[in-house]
mmCIF file of C-alpha atoms in Angstrom:
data_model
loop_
_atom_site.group_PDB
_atom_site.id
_atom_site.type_symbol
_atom_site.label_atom_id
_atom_site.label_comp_id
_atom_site.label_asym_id
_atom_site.label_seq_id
_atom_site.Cartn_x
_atom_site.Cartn_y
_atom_site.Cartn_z
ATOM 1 C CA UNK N 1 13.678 -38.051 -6.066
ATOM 2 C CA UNK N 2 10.879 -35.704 -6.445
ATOM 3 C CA UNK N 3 7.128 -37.254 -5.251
ATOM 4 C CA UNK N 4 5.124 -38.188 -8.064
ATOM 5 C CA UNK N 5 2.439 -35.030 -8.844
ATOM 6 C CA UNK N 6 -1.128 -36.149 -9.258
ATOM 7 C CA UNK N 7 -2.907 -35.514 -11.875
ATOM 8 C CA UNK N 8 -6.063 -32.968 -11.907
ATOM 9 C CA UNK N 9 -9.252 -34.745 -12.046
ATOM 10 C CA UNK N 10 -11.785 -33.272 -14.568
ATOM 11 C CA UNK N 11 -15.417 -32.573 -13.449
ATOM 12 C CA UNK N 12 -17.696 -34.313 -15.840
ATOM 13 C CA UNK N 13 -20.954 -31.994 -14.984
ATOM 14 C CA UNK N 14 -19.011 -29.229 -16.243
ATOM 15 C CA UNK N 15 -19.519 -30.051 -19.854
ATOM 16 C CA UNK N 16 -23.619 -29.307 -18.973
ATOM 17 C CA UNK N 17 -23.061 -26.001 -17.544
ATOM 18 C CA UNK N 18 -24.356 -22.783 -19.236
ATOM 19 C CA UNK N 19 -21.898 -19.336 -19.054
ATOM 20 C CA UNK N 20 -19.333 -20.890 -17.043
ATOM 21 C CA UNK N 21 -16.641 -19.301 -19.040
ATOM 22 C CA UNK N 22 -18.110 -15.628 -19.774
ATOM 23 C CA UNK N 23 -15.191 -12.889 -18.291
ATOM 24 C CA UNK N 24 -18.075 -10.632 -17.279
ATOM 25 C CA UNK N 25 -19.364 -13.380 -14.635
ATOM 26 C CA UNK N 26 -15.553 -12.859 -12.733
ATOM 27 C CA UNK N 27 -14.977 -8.732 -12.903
ATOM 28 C CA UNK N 28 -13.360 -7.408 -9.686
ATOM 29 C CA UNK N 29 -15.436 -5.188 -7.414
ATOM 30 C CA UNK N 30 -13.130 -2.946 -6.752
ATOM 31 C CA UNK N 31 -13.816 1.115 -7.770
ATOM 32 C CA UNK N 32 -11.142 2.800 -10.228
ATOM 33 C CA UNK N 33 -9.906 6.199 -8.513
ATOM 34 C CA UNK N 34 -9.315 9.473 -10.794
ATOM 35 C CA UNK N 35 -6.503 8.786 -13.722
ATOM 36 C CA UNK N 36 -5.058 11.781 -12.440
ATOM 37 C CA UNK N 37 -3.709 10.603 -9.664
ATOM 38 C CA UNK N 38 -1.036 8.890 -11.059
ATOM 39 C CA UNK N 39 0.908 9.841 -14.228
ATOM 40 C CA UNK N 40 2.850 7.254 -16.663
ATOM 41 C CA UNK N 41 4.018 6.895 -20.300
ATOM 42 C CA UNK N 42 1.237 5.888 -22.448
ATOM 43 C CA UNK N 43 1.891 3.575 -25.448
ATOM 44 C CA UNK N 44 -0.801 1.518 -27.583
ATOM 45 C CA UNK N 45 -3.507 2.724 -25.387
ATOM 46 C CA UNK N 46 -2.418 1.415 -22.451
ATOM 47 C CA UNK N 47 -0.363 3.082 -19.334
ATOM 48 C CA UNK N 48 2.906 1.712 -18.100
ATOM 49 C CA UNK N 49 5.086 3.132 -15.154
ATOM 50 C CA UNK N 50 7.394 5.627 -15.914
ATOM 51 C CA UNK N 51 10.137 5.893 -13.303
ATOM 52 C CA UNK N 52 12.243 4.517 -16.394
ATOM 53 C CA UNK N 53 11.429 4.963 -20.033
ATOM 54 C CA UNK N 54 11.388 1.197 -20.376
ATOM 55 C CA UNK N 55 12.288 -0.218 -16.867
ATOM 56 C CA UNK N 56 8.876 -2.529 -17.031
ATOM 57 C CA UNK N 57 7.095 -4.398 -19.509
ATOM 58 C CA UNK N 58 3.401 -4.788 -18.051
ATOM 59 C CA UNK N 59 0.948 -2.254 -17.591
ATOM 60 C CA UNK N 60 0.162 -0.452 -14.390
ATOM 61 C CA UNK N 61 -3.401 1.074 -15.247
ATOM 62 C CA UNK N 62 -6.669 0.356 -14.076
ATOM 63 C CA UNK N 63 -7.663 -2.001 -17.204
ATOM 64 C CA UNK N 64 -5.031 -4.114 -15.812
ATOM 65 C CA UNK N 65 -5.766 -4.142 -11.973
ATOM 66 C CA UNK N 66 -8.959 -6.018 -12.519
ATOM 67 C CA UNK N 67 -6.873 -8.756 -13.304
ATOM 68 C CA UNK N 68 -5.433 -8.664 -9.460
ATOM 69 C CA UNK N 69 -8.139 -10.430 -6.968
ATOM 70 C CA UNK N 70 -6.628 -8.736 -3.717
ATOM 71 C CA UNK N 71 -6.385 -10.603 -0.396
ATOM 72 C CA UNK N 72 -7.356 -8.717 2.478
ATOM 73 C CA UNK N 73 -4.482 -9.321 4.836
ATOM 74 C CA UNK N 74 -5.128 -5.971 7.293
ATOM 75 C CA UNK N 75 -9.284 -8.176 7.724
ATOM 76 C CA UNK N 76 -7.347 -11.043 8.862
ATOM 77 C CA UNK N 77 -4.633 -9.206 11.074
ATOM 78 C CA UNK N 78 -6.032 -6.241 12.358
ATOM 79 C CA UNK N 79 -3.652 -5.536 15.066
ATOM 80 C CA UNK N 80 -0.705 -5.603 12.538
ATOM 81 C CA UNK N 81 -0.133 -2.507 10.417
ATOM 82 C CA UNK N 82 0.043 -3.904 6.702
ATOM 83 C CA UNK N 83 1.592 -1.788 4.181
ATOM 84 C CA UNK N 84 0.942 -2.314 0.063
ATOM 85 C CA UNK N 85 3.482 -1.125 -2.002
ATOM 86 C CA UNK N 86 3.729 -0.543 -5.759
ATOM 87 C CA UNK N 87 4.607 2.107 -8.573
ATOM 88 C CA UNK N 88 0.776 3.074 -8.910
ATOM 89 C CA UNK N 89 -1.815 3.324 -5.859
ATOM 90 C CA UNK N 90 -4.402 0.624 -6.732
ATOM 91 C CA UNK N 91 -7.892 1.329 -7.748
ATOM 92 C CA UNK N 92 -9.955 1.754 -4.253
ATOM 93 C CA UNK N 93 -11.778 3.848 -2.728
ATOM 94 C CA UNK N 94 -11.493 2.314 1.059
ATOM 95 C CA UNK N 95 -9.054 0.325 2.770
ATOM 96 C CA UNK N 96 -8.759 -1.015 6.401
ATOM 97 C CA UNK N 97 -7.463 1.562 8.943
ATOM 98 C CA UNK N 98 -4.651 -0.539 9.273
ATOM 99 C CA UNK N 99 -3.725 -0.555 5.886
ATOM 100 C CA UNK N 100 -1.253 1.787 3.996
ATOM 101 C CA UNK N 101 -0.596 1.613 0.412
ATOM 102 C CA UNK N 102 2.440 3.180 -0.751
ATOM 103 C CA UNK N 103 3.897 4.445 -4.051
ATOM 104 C CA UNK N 104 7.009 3.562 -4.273
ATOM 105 C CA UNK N 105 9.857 1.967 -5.995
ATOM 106 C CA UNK N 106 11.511 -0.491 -4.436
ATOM 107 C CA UNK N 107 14.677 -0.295 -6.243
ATOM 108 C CA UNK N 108 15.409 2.800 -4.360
ATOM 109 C CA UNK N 109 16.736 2.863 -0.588
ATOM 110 C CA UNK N 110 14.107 1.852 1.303
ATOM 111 C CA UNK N 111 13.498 4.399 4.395
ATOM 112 C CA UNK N 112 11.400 2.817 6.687
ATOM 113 C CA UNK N 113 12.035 3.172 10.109
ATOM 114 C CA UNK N 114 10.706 0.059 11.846
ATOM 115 C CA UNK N 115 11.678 -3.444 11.099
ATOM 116 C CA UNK N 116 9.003 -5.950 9.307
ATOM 117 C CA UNK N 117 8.221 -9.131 10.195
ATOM 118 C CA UNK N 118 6.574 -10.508 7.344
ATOM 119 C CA UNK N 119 7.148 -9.268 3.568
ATOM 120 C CA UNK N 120 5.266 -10.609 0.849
ATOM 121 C CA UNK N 121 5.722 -10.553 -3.097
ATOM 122 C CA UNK N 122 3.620 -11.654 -5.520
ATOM 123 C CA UNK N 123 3.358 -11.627 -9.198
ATOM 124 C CA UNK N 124 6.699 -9.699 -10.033
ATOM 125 C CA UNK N 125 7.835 -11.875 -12.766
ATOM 126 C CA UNK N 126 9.749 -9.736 -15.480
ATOM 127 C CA UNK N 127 9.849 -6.593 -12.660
ATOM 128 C CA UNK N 128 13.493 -6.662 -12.810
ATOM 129 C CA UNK N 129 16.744 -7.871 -14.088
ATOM 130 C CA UNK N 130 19.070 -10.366 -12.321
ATOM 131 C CA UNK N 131 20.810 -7.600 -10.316
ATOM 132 C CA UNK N 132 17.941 -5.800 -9.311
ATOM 133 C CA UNK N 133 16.386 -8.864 -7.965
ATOM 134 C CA UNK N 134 19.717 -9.478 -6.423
ATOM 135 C CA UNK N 135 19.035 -5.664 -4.686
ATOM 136 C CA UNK N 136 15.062 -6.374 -3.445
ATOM 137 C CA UNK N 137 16.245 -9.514 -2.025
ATOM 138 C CA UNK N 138 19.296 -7.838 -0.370
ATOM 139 C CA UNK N 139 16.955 -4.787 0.575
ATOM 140 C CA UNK N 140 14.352 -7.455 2.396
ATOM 141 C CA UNK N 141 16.443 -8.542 4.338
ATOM 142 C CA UNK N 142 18.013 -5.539 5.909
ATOM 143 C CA UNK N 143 14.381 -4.649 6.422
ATOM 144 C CA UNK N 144 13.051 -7.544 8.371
ATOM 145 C CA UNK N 145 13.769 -7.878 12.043
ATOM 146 C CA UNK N 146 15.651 -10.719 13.338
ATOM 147 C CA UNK N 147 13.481 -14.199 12.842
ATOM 148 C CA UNK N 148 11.188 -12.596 10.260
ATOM 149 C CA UNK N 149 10.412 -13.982 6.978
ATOM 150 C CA UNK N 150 9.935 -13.109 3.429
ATOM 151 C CA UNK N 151 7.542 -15.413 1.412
ATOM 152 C CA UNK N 152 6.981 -15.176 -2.552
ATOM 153 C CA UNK N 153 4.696 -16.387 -5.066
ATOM 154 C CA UNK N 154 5.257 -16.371 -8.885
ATOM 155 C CA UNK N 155 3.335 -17.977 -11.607
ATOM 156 C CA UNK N 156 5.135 -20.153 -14.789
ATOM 157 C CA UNK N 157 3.493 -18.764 -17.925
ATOM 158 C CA UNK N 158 4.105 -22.184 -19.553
ATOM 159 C CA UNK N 159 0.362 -24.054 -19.730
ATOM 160 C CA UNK N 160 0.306 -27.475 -19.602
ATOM 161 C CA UNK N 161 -2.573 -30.656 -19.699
ATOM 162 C CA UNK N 162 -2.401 -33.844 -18.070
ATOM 163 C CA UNK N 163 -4.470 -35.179 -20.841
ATOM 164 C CA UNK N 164 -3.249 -34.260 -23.915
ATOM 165 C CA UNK N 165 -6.441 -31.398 -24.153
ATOM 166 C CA UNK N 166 -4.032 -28.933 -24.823
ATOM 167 C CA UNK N 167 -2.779 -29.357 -28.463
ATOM 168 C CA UNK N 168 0.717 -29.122 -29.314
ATOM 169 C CA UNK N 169 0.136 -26.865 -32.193
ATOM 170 C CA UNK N 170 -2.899 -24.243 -29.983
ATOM 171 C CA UNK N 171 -1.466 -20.803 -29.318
ATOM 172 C CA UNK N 172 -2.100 -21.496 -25.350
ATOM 173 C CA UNK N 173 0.717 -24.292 -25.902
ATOM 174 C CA UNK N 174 3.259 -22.225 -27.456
ATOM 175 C CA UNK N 175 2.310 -19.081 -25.014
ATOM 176 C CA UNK N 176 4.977 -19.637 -22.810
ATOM 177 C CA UNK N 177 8.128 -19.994 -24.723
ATOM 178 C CA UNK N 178 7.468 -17.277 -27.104
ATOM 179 C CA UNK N 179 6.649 -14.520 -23.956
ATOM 180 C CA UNK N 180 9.977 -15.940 -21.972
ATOM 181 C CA UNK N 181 12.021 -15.307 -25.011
ATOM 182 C CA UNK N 182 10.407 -11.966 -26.084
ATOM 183 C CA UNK N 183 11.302 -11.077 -22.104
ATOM 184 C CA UNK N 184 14.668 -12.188 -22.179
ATOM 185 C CA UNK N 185 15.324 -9.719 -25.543
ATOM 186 C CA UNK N 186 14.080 -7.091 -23.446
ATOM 187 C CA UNK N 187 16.316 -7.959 -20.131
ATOM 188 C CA UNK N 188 13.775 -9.084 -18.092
ATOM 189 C CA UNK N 189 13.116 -12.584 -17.159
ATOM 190 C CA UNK N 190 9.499 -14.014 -16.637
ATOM 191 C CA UNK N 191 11.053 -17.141 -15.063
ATOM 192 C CA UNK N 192 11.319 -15.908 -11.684
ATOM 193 C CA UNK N 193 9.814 -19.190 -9.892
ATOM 194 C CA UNK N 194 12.666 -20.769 -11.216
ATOM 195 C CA UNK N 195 15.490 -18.375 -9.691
ATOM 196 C CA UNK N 196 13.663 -16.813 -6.640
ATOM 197 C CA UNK N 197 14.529 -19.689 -4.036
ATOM 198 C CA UNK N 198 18.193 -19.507 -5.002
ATOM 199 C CA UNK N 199 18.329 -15.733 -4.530
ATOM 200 C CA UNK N 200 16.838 -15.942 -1.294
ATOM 201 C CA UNK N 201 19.164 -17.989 -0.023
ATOM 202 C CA UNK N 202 21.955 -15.879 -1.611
ATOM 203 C CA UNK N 203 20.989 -12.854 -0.073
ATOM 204 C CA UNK N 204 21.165 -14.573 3.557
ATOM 205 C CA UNK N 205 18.348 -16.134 3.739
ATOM 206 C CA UNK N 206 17.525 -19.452 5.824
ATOM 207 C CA UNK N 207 14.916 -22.464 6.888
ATOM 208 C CA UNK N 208 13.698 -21.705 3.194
ATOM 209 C CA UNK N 209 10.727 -23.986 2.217
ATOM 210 C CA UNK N 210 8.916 -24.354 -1.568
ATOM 211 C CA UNK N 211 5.779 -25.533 -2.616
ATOM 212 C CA UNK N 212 4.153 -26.386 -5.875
ATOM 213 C CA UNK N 213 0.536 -25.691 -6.728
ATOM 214 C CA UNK N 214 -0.730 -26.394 -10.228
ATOM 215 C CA UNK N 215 -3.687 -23.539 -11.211
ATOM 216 C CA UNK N 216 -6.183 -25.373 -13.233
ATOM 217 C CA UNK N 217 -6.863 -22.497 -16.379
ATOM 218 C CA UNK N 218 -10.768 -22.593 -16.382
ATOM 219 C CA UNK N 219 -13.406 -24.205 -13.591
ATOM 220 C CA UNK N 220 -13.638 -27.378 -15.357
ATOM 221 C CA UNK N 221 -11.597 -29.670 -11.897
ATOM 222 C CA UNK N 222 -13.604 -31.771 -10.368
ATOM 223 C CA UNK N 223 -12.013 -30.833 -6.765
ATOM 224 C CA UNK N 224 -14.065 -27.712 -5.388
ATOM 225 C CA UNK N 225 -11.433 -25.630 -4.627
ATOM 226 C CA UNK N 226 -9.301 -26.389 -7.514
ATOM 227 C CA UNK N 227 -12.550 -25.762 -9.106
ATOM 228 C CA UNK N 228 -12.827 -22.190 -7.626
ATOM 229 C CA UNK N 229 -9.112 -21.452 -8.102
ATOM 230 C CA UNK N 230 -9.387 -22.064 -11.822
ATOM 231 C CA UNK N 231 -12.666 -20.133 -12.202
ATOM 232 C CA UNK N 232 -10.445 -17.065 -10.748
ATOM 233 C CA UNK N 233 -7.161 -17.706 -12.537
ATOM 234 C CA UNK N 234 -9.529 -17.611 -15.862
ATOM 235 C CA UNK N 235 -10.818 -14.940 -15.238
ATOM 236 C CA UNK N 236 -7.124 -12.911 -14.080
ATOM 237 C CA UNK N 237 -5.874 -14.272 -18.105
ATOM 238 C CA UNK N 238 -9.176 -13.315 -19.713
ATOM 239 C CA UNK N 239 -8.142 -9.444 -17.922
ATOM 240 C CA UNK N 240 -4.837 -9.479 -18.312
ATOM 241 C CA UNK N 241 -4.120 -10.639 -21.499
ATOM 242 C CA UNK N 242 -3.462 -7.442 -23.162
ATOM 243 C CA UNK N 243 -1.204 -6.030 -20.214
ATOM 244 C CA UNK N 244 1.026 -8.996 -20.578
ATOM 245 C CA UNK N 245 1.318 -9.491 -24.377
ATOM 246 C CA UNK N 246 1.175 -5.750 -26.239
ATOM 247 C CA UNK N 247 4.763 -4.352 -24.956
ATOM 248 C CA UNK N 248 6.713 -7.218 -25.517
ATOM 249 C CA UNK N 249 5.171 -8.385 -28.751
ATOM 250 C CA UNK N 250 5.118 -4.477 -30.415
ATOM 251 C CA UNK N 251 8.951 -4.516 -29.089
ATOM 252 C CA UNK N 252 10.740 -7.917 -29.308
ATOM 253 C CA UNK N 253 7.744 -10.036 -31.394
ATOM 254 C CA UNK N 254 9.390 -12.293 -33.596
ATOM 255 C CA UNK N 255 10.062 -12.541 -36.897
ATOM 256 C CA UNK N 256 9.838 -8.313 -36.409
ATOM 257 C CA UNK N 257 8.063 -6.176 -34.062
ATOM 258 C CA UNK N 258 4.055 -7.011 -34.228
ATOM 259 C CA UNK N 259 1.647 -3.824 -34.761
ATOM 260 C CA UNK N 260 -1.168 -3.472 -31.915
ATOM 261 C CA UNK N 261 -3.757 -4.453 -34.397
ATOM 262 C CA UNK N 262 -1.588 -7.827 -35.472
ATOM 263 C CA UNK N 263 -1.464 -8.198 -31.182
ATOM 264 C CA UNK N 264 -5.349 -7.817 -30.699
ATOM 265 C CA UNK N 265 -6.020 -10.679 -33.596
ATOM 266 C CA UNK N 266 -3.746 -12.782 -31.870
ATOM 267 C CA UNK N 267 -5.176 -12.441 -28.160
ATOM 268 C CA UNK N 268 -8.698 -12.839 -29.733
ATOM 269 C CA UNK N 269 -7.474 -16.054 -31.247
ATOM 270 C CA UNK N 270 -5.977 -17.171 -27.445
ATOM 271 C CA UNK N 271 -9.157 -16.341 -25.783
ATOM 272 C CA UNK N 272 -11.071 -18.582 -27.935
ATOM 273 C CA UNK N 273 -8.917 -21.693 -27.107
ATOM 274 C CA UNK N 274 -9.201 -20.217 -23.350
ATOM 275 C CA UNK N 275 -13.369 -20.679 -23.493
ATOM 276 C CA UNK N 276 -12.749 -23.933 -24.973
ATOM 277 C CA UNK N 277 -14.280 -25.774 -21.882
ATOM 278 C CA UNK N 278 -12.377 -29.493 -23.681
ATOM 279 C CA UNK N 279 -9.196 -28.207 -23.031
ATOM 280 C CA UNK N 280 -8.132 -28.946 -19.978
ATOM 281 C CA UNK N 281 -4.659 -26.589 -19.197
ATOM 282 C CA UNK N 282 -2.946 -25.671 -16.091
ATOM 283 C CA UNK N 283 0.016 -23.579 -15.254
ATOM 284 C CA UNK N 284 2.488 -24.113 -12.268
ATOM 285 C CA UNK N 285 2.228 -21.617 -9.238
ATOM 286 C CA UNK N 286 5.345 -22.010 -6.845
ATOM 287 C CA UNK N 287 5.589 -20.423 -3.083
ATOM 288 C CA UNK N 288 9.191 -19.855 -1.390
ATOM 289 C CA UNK N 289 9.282 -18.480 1.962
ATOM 290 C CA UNK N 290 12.192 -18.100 3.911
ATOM 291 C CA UNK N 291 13.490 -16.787 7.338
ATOM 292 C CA UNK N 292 15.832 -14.259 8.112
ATOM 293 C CA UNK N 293 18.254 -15.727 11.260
ATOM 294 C CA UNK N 294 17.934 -14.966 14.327
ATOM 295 C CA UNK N 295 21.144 -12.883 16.015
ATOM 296 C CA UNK N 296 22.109 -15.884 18.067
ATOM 297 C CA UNK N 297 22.304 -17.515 14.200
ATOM 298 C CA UNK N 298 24.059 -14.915 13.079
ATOM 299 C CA UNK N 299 27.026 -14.758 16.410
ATOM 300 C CA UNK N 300 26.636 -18.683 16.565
ATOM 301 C CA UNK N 301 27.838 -18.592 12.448
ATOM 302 C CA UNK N 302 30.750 -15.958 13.437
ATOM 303 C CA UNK N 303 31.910 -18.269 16.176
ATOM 304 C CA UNK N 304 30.696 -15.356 18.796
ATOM 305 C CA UNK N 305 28.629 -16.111 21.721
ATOM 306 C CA UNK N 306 24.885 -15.231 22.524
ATOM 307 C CA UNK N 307 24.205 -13.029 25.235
ATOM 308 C CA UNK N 308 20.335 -11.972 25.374
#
């Protein structure tokens, strides 16, 4: 039986605070390189990758990588050689010397040389279709050395409330089921933390572990880092709102198709219940991370012996 979750205490000095829900207090720092850099198909204003004419259904421009707060894993590790890779470079102007972003798509054979030890994926809900996730995985594995692991994290898009703040009838509360439906129309699931520990293990994968976080939506917790966490996860919806909602909805909205202006009355509408500092939402956040066996796990499983 699955431990009982607690529930997320509200802060009750957060009702007195001034601003604490203005977007503009939370914009990333990081610098936007030249749009010619990278090229893409461009549809309601906003860029999307173009390695397919409609292989994904979020935005990869700069308008949508201030909604990414990026950890600096080559600070933290600077003897290890960390390598970013995506379908777009990101927007900066500096990175660690031990740091190499890549554009690439990972879909496609993957020619590096050296075994990794550690891969990492994060929010890559609706990247791909059940077989292509069945490929990355697959692909991971052959890439990691012996004992290395592959961790991911994925958000659900569902919000939820622990006391009844968020209405059953508020756009926030039907948010979820209306964007997994929309993604399933267009082949592309955005229930990933559901499937991803399951393909892991699939693929080969072993010693596989899960945790799950709930991400207040706003600073109102009382706890200080669930405080901080929700001040940042507001302000990633508040910029990536747009990205997320306009392809789907101007493809596979229900009853028909919506038109980008019907799309930006809508998200105006969801941001309002977002600054609403009574309701108290939350969505889930789950992390799987898993271990690729070691070669004596591999001969020991063949009924072969070990010799080092």
């Amino acid at each position: 039986m699955a431990a009982k979750e607690d529930n997320i205490a509200v802060d009750p000095d957060f009702y007195t605070l001034k601003g604490n829900l203005e977007p503009d207090d939370f914009q990333s720092e990081t610098t936007s390189i030249a749009s010619a850099i990278a090229k893409g198909r461009f549809e309601n204003g906003r860029r999307y990758q173009a390695t397919k004419e409609d292989d994904y259904w979020g935005p990869s421009d700069e308008q949508q990588f201030e909604a990414f707060e990026i950890s600096d894993v080559a600070d933290f590790y600077p003897t290890a050689t960390i390598r970013g890779v995506d379908l777009f470079p990101p927007p900066v102007t500096w990175m660690p010397p031990n740091c190499v972003f890549e554009v690439d798509d990972v879909l496609k054979d993957w020619t590096w040389r050296e075994p990794f030890d550690f891969i990492h994926m994060r929010m890559m809900y609706g990247a791909f279709d059940p077989e292509g996730w069945n490929q990355v995985y697959k692909r991971a594995y052959d890439a990691l050395a012996p004992g290395g692991w592959i961790e991911q994290v994925e958000f659900d898009i569902r919000c939820h409330s622990d006391d009844g703040t968020l209405k059953e009838d508020s756009l926030l509360a039907g948010w979820g089921d209306m964007f997994i439906s929309c993604s399933a129309q267009a082949g592309r699931s955005l229930t990933t933390q559901e499937t991803m520990r399951g393909a892991m293990e699939k693929a080969g994968f072993v010693d596989t572990h899960e945790k799950l976080y709930r991400i207040p939506l706003g600073p109102w917790a009382k706890d200080k880092v669930l405080k901080e966490a929700g001040q940042l996860h507001y302000a990633h919806w508040n910029a990536a709102l747009e990205g997320w909602a306009m392809w789907l909805l101007t493809h596979f909205g229900q009853p028909v198709p919506w038109t980008k202006d019907e799309v930006h009355v809508y998200l105006a509408r969801v941001r309002l219940e977002l600054k609403n500092p009574h309701t108290h939402g939350w969505n889930y956040g789950r992390r799987v991370w898993a271990r690729k066996p070691t070669e004596k796990e591999l001969m020991a499983k063949r009924g072969l012996k070990f010799e080092p």
